[in-house]
Amino acid sequence: MKKLGRVLILFFALILVLTGCAQSQRSADEKLTQITLALDYTPNTNHTGLYVAQSKGYFKKYGLKVKFIQPPQNGPEGLIGARKAQFGVSYQDVMAGVITGKNKQPITAIAALVQHNTSGIMSRKADNITRPKDMTNKRYATWGLPIEQAIIKEVVDQDGGNYKKIKLVPSNFNDEVAGLKSKKIDSIWVYEGWAVQNAKIQNYPVNYFAFRDVNPTFDYYTPVLVGNNTYMKQHPQVTRKLVRAVSQGYAYAAKHPQASADILKAANPELKKGKSGALVDASQQYLSKQYIADAKQFGYIDAGRWNKFYTWLNEHKLVKGQLTKNQGFTNKYLPKEK
């Protein structure tokens, strides 16, 4: 009986210790600043640094508890503007349409997640569409967006082609390679870090040219980390801590592509299915070199490049109202360079 009594005492002591630890952990978690961050799309390699920051404890190190949420069909900008998410992921071209006009959203870009525009046109190798003018008399898969179509018109006409002779086909392809294989389209706007890598994984021969190589005006920022203006004004230190944690996440991803790809896949098991795992690995190898690229630090937004694109949008009357100089971005929350 004495032995049983000692066992029971030890058992209840252990229960008390574990309960105390659990309460201590809950107390610690309650002290963390709660942040909601809206992604722009389903999780992918544009977001790897965010998942690394989560996995490596960088957010927690700065006193933050960050929850990632999926965006509504019309994008995350409205959620962020309404403070249903304090931060999120957007694009400079998309922002142009929501930071002007009567119903403009109070959002600002605070870090570039990828330093250069890595998008361009992909087509079947056999069709020899190697430059914009070659799109003339061919079928292009369009999203039907004014800025998108204006960019296509600009690069095609400047290259000596004829935009009016391009047949615009509604784009409803989740897999751009599958779209080209279907022979329903001849060219499609893609991101090199995903669709071009997908073509390589599938051993499908394609041609690709980047918009920034055709016209530097189109080397705009996509994607970017954005925040709600009111929240950031009220919580500047929290914003700086978030950006610091995100910077560390992307710095790690830049140096450790495979380990970072594994972190992304572990957090999102659907990315392991079928050939998705191999695509994530290939995409990560490419994008890890693009997060910082030639910038002086992760997240830096060059005012000249930002303003050049927005000036072009103004000149072509592609936004409601006028975008002003340096509108929509700031570098003030970036970590100070050592």
PDB file of N, CA, C and O in Angstrom, residues 35-41 67-90 94 98 103-108 226-231:
ATOM      1  N   ILE A  35      -1.351  38.346 -35.409  1.00  0.00           N
ATOM      2  CA  ILE A  35      -1.338  38.941 -36.749  1.00  0.00           C
ATOM      3  C   ILE A  35      -2.034  37.991 -37.724  1.00  0.00           C
ATOM      4  O   ILE A  35      -1.796  36.786 -37.693  1.00  0.00           O
ATOM      5  N   THR A  36      -2.873  38.546 -38.585  1.00  0.00           N
ATOM      6  CA  THR A  36      -3.462  37.765 -39.680  1.00  0.00           C
ATOM      7  C   THR A  36      -2.863  38.259 -40.988  1.00  0.00           C
ATOM      8  O   THR A  36      -2.856  39.461 -41.255  1.00  0.00           O
ATOM      9  N   LEU A  37      -2.339  37.338 -41.773  1.00  0.00           N
ATOM     10  CA  LEU A  37      -1.689  37.676 -43.046  1.00  0.00           C
ATOM     11  C   LEU A  37      -2.406  36.927 -44.158  1.00  0.00           C
ATOM     12  O   LEU A  37      -2.449  35.696 -44.153  1.00  0.00           O
ATOM     13  N   ALA A  38      -2.973  37.666 -45.103  1.00  0.00           N
ATOM     14  CA  ALA A  38      -3.733  37.073 -46.204  1.00  0.00           C
ATOM     15  C   ALA A  38      -2.823  36.812 -47.397  1.00  0.00           C
ATOM     16  O   ALA A  38      -2.170  37.739 -47.905  1.00  0.00           O
ATOM     17  N   LEU A  39      -2.767  35.571 -47.825  1.00  0.00           N
ATOM     18  CA  LEU A  39      -2.012  35.239 -49.026  1.00  0.00           C
ATOM     19  C   LEU A  39      -2.764  35.734 -50.257  1.00  0.00           C
ATOM     20  O   LEU A  39      -3.949  36.067 -50.189  1.00  0.00           O
ATOM     21  N   ASP A  40      -2.078  35.788 -51.375  1.00  0.00           N
ATOM     22  CA  ASP A  40      -2.699  36.237 -52.617  1.00  0.00           C
ATOM     23  C   ASP A  40      -3.266  35.076 -53.421  1.00  0.00           C
ATOM     24  O   ASP A  40      -4.021  35.279 -54.375  1.00  0.00           O
ATOM     25  N   TYR A  41      -2.871  33.870 -53.045  1.00  0.00           N
ATOM     26  CA  TYR A  41      -3.219  32.685 -53.834  1.00  0.00           C
ATOM     27  C   TYR A  41      -2.994  31.474 -52.933  1.00  0.00           C
ATOM     28  O   TYR A  41      -2.635  31.623 -51.765  1.00  0.00           O
ATOM     29  N   LYS A  67      -1.049  34.177 -38.372  1.00  0.00           N
ATOM     30  CA  LYS A  67      -1.965  33.216 -38.998  1.00  0.00           C
ATOM     31  C   LYS A  67      -2.093  33.551 -40.476  1.00  0.00           C
ATOM     32  O   LYS A  67      -2.411  34.677 -40.844  1.00  0.00           O
ATOM     33  N   PHE A  68      -1.832  32.563 -41.340  1.00  0.00           N
ATOM     34  CA  PHE A  68      -1.988  32.746 -42.778  1.00  0.00           C
ATOM     35  C   PHE A  68      -3.412  32.350 -43.172  1.00  0.00           C
ATOM     36  O   PHE A  68      -3.913  31.312 -42.745  1.00  0.00           O
ATOM     37  N   ILE A  69      -4.041  33.165 -44.007  1.00  0.00           N
ATOM     38  CA  ILE A  69      -5.380  32.834 -44.498  1.00  0.00           C
ATOM     39  C   ILE A  69      -5.414  32.935 -46.016  1.00  0.00           C
ATOM     40  O   ILE A  69      -4.617  33.659 -46.626  1.00  0.00           O
ATOM     41  N   GLN A  70      -6.334  32.199 -46.627  1.00  0.00           N
ATOM     42  CA  GLN A  70      -6.515  32.240 -48.077  1.00  0.00           C
ATOM     43  C   GLN A  70      -7.343  33.472 -48.451  1.00  0.00           C
ATOM     44  O   GLN A  70      -8.211  33.900 -47.688  1.00  0.00           O
ATOM     45  N   PRO A  71      -7.106  34.034 -49.614  1.00  0.00           N
ATOM     46  CA  PRO A  71      -7.849  35.235 -50.025  1.00  0.00           C
ATOM     47  C   PRO A  71      -9.193  34.877 -50.633  1.00  0.00           C
ATOM     48  O   PRO A  71      -9.397  33.746 -51.087  1.00  0.00           O
ATOM     49  N   PRO A  72     -10.129  35.833 -50.670  1.00  0.00           N
ATOM     50  CA  PRO A  72     -11.365  35.614 -51.429  1.00  0.00           C
ATOM     51  C   PRO A  72     -11.040  35.632 -52.917  1.00  0.00           C
ATOM     52  O   PRO A  72      -9.903  35.938 -53.312  1.00  0.00           O
ATOM     53  N   GLN A  73     -12.010  35.348 -53.728  1.00  0.00           N
ATOM     54  CA  GLN A  73     -11.785  35.238 -55.173  1.00  0.00           C
ATOM     55  C   GLN A  73     -11.277  36.545 -55.784  1.00  0.00           C
ATOM     56  O   GLN A  73     -10.501  36.529 -56.746  1.00  0.00           O
ATOM     57  N   ASN A  74     -11.689  37.678 -55.214  1.00  0.00           N
ATOM     58  CA  ASN A  74     -11.262  38.964 -55.780  1.00  0.00           C
ATOM     59  C   ASN A  74      -9.964  39.480 -55.172  1.00  0.00           C
ATOM     60  O   ASN A  74      -9.590  40.629 -55.364  1.00  0.00           O
ATOM     61  N   GLY A  75      -9.263  38.628 -54.430  1.00  0.00           N
ATOM     62  CA  GLY A  75      -7.954  39.003 -53.904  1.00  0.00           C
ATOM     63  C   GLY A  75      -7.999  39.462 -52.458  1.00  0.00           C
ATOM     64  O   GLY A  75      -9.076  39.693 -51.898  1.00  0.00           O
ATOM     65  N   PRO A  76      -6.823  39.633 -51.846  1.00  0.00           N
ATOM     66  CA  PRO A  76      -6.747  39.959 -50.416  1.00  0.00           C
ATOM     67  C   PRO A  76      -6.827  41.444 -50.095  1.00  0.00           C
ATOM     68  O   PRO A  76      -6.933  41.815 -48.925  1.00  0.00           O
ATOM     69  N   GLU A  77      -6.767  42.307 -51.101  1.00  0.00           N
ATOM     70  CA  GLU A  77      -6.649  43.745 -50.846  1.00  0.00           C
ATOM     71  C   GLU A  77      -7.816  44.302 -50.014  1.00  0.00           C
ATOM     72  O   GLU A  77      -7.619  45.119 -49.120  1.00  0.00           O
ATOM     73  N   GLY A  78      -9.032  43.848 -50.310  1.00  0.00           N
ATOM     74  CA  GLY A  78     -10.193  44.313 -49.551  1.00  0.00           C
ATOM     75  C   GLY A  78     -10.153  43.873 -48.098  1.00  0.00           C
ATOM     76  O   GLY A  78     -10.524  44.635 -47.200  1.00  0.00           O
ATOM     77  N   LEU A  79      -9.687  42.648 -47.864  1.00  0.00           N
ATOM     78  CA  LEU A  79      -9.553  42.146 -46.495  1.00  0.00           C
ATOM     79  C   LEU A  79      -8.578  43.000 -45.696  1.00  0.00           C
ATOM     80  O   LEU A  79      -8.829  43.354 -44.547  1.00  0.00           O
ATOM     81  N   ILE A  80      -7.463  43.325 -46.344  1.00  0.00           N
ATOM     82  CA  ILE A  80      -6.433  44.115 -45.666  1.00  0.00           C
ATOM     83  C   ILE A  80      -6.930  45.540 -45.448  1.00  0.00           C
ATOM     84  O   ILE A  80      -6.731  46.121 -44.382  1.00  0.00           O
ATOM     85  N   GLY A  81      -7.593  46.090 -46.452  1.00  0.00           N
ATOM     86  CA  GLY A  81      -8.136  47.441 -46.327  1.00  0.00           C
ATOM     87  C   GLY A  81      -9.147  47.555 -45.199  1.00  0.00           C
ATOM     88  O   GLY A  81      -9.222  48.579 -44.517  1.00  0.00           O
ATOM     89  N   ALA A  82      -9.907  46.481 -44.981  1.00  0.00           N
ATOM     90  CA  ALA A  82     -10.930  46.468 -43.931  1.00  0.00           C
ATOM     91  C   ALA A  82     -10.380  45.988 -42.593  1.00  0.00           C
ATOM     92  O   ALA A  82     -11.123  45.860 -41.627  1.00  0.00           O
ATOM     93  N   ARG A  83      -9.093  45.698 -42.537  1.00  0.00           N
ATOM     94  CA  ARG A  83      -8.400  45.231 -41.325  1.00  0.00           C
ATOM     95  C   ARG A  83      -8.894  43.881 -40.834  1.00  0.00           C
ATOM     96  O   ARG A  83      -8.747  43.539 -39.669  1.00  0.00           O
ATOM     97  N   LYS A  84      -9.479  43.104 -41.733  1.00  0.00           N
ATOM     98  CA  LYS A  84      -9.788  41.720 -41.389  1.00  0.00           C
ATOM     99  C   LYS A  84      -8.511  40.894 -41.466  1.00  0.00           C
ATOM    100  O   LYS A  84      -8.447  39.774 -40.952  1.00  0.00           O
ATOM    101  N   ALA A  85      -7.516  41.446 -42.134  1.00  0.00           N
ATOM    102  CA  ALA A  85      -6.138  40.952 -42.116  1.00  0.00           C
ATOM    103  C   ALA A  85      -5.273  42.207 -42.044  1.00  0.00           C
ATOM    104  O   ALA A  85      -5.513  43.168 -42.778  1.00  0.00           O
ATOM    105  N   GLN A  86      -4.306  42.210 -41.162  1.00  0.00           N
ATOM    106  CA  GLN A  86      -3.465  43.407 -41.029  1.00  0.00           C
ATOM    107  C   GLN A  86      -2.433  43.509 -42.154  1.00  0.00           C
ATOM    108  O   GLN A  86      -2.042  44.600 -42.558  1.00  0.00           O
ATOM    109  N   PHE A  87      -2.032  42.348 -42.666  1.00  0.00           N
ATOM    110  CA  PHE A  87      -1.011  42.299 -43.712  1.00  0.00           C
ATOM    111  C   PHE A  87      -1.401  41.262 -44.761  1.00  0.00           C
ATOM    112  O   PHE A  87      -2.317  40.468 -44.550  1.00  0.00           O
ATOM    113  N   GLY A  88      -0.703  41.286 -45.890  1.00  0.00           N
ATOM    114  CA  GLY A  88      -0.994  40.313 -46.923  1.00  0.00           C
ATOM    115  C   GLY A  88      -0.035  40.428 -48.085  1.00  0.00           C
ATOM    116  O   GLY A  88       0.933  41.194 -48.047  1.00  0.00           O
ATOM    117  N   VAL A  89      -0.325  39.664 -49.122  1.00  0.00           N
ATOM    118  CA  VAL A  89       0.514  39.618 -50.326  1.00  0.00           C
ATOM    119  C   VAL A  89      -0.287  40.160 -51.506  1.00  0.00           C
ATOM    120  O   VAL A  89      -1.430  39.760 -51.727  1.00  0.00           O
ATOM    121  N   SER A  90       0.310  41.080 -52.245  1.00  0.00           N
ATOM    122  CA  SER A  90      -0.352  41.649 -53.412  1.00  0.00           C
ATOM    123  C   SER A  90       0.692  41.846 -54.512  1.00  0.00           C
ATOM    124  O   SER A  90       1.777  41.255 -54.465  1.00  0.00           O
ATOM    125  N   VAL A  94      -1.691  45.144 -59.521  1.00  0.00           N
ATOM    126  CA  VAL A  94      -3.026  45.032 -58.919  1.00  0.00           C
ATOM    127  C   VAL A  94      -3.273  46.198 -57.970  1.00  0.00           C
ATOM    128  O   VAL A  94      -4.361  46.790 -57.952  1.00  0.00           O
ATOM    129  N   VAL A  98      -6.398  49.633 -56.918  1.00  0.00           N
ATOM    130  CA  VAL A  98      -7.141  49.691 -55.655  1.00  0.00           C
ATOM    131  C   VAL A  98      -6.657  50.793 -54.705  1.00  0.00           C
ATOM    132  O   VAL A  98      -7.241  50.998 -53.653  1.00  0.00           O
ATOM    133  N   ASN A 103     -13.203  54.340 -54.222  1.00  0.00           N
ATOM    134  CA  ASN A 103     -13.242  53.238 -53.256  1.00  0.00           C
ATOM    135  C   ASN A 103     -11.849  52.675 -52.977  1.00  0.00           C
ATOM    136  O   ASN A 103     -11.683  51.473 -52.787  1.00  0.00           O
ATOM    137  N   LYS A 104     -10.856  53.546 -52.950  1.00  0.00           N
ATOM    138  CA  LYS A 104      -9.484  53.074 -52.783  1.00  0.00           C
ATOM    139  C   LYS A 104      -9.264  52.449 -51.408  1.00  0.00           C
ATOM    140  O   LYS A 104      -9.874  52.847 -50.417  1.00  0.00           O
ATOM    141  N   GLN A 105      -8.377  51.460 -51.394  1.00  0.00           N
ATOM    142  CA  GLN A 105      -8.065  50.734 -50.169  1.00  0.00           C
ATOM    143  C   GLN A 105      -6.837  51.349 -49.487  1.00  0.00           C
ATOM    144  O   GLN A 105      -5.872  51.722 -50.149  1.00  0.00           O
ATOM    145  N   PRO A 106      -6.863  51.444 -48.146  1.00  0.00           N
ATOM    146  CA  PRO A 106      -5.738  52.034 -47.409  1.00  0.00           C
ATOM    147  C   PRO A 106      -4.622  51.016 -47.177  1.00  0.00           C
ATOM    148  O   PRO A 106      -4.405  50.531 -46.060  1.00  0.00           O
ATOM    149  N   ILE A 107      -3.923  50.646 -48.261  1.00  0.00           N
ATOM    150  CA  ILE A 107      -2.854  49.660 -48.151  1.00  0.00           C
ATOM    151  C   ILE A 107      -1.567  50.205 -48.758  1.00  0.00           C
ATOM    152  O   ILE A 107      -1.605  51.037 -49.666  1.00  0.00           O
ATOM    153  N   THR A 108      -0.440  49.718 -48.255  1.00  0.00           N
ATOM    154  CA  THR A 108       0.875  50.151 -48.731  1.00  0.00           C
ATOM    155  C   THR A 108       1.807  48.950 -48.796  1.00  0.00           C
ATOM    156  O   THR A 108       1.801  48.100 -47.893  1.00  0.00           O
ATOM    157  N   VAL A 226       2.193  43.690 -48.220  1.00  0.00           N
ATOM    158  CA  VAL A 226       1.467  44.943 -47.995  1.00  0.00           C
ATOM    159  C   VAL A 226       0.842  44.937 -46.601  1.00  0.00           C
ATOM    160  O   VAL A 226       0.624  43.874 -45.999  1.00  0.00           O
ATOM    161  N   GLY A 227       0.567  46.141 -46.106  1.00  0.00           N
ATOM    162  CA  GLY A 227      -0.055  46.275 -44.793  1.00  0.00           C
ATOM    163  C   GLY A 227      -1.150  47.318 -44.802  1.00  0.00           C
ATOM    164  O   GLY A 227      -1.210  48.174 -45.700  1.00  0.00           O
ATOM    165  N   ASN A 228      -2.014  47.254 -43.812  1.00  0.00           N
ATOM    166  CA  ASN A 228      -3.080  48.240 -43.646  1.00  0.00           C
ATOM    167  C   ASN A 228      -2.485  49.529 -43.092  1.00  0.00           C
ATOM    168  O   ASN A 228      -1.786  49.507 -42.068  1.00  0.00           O
ATOM    169  N   ASN A 229      -2.743  50.648 -43.724  1.00  0.00           N
ATOM    170  CA  ASN A 229      -2.122  51.928 -43.351  1.00  0.00           C
ATOM    171  C   ASN A 229      -2.421  52.329 -41.912  1.00  0.00           C
ATOM    172  O   ASN A 229      -1.526  52.761 -41.173  1.00  0.00           O
ATOM    173  N   THR A 230      -3.667  52.212 -41.506  1.00  0.00           N
ATOM    174  CA  THR A 230      -4.041  52.618 -40.145  1.00  0.00           C
ATOM    175  C   THR A 230      -3.360  51.729 -39.109  1.00  0.00           C
ATOM    176  O   THR A 230      -2.822  52.213 -38.116  1.00  0.00           O
ATOM    177  N   TYR A 231      -3.386  50.431 -39.353  1.00  0.00           N
ATOM    178  CA  TYR A 231      -2.760  49.508 -38.404  1.00  0.00           C
ATOM    179  C   TYR A 231      -1.262  49.805 -38.277  1.00  0.00           C
ATOM    180  O   TYR A 231      -0.718  49.841 -37.164  1.00  0.00           O
TER     181      TYR A 231
END
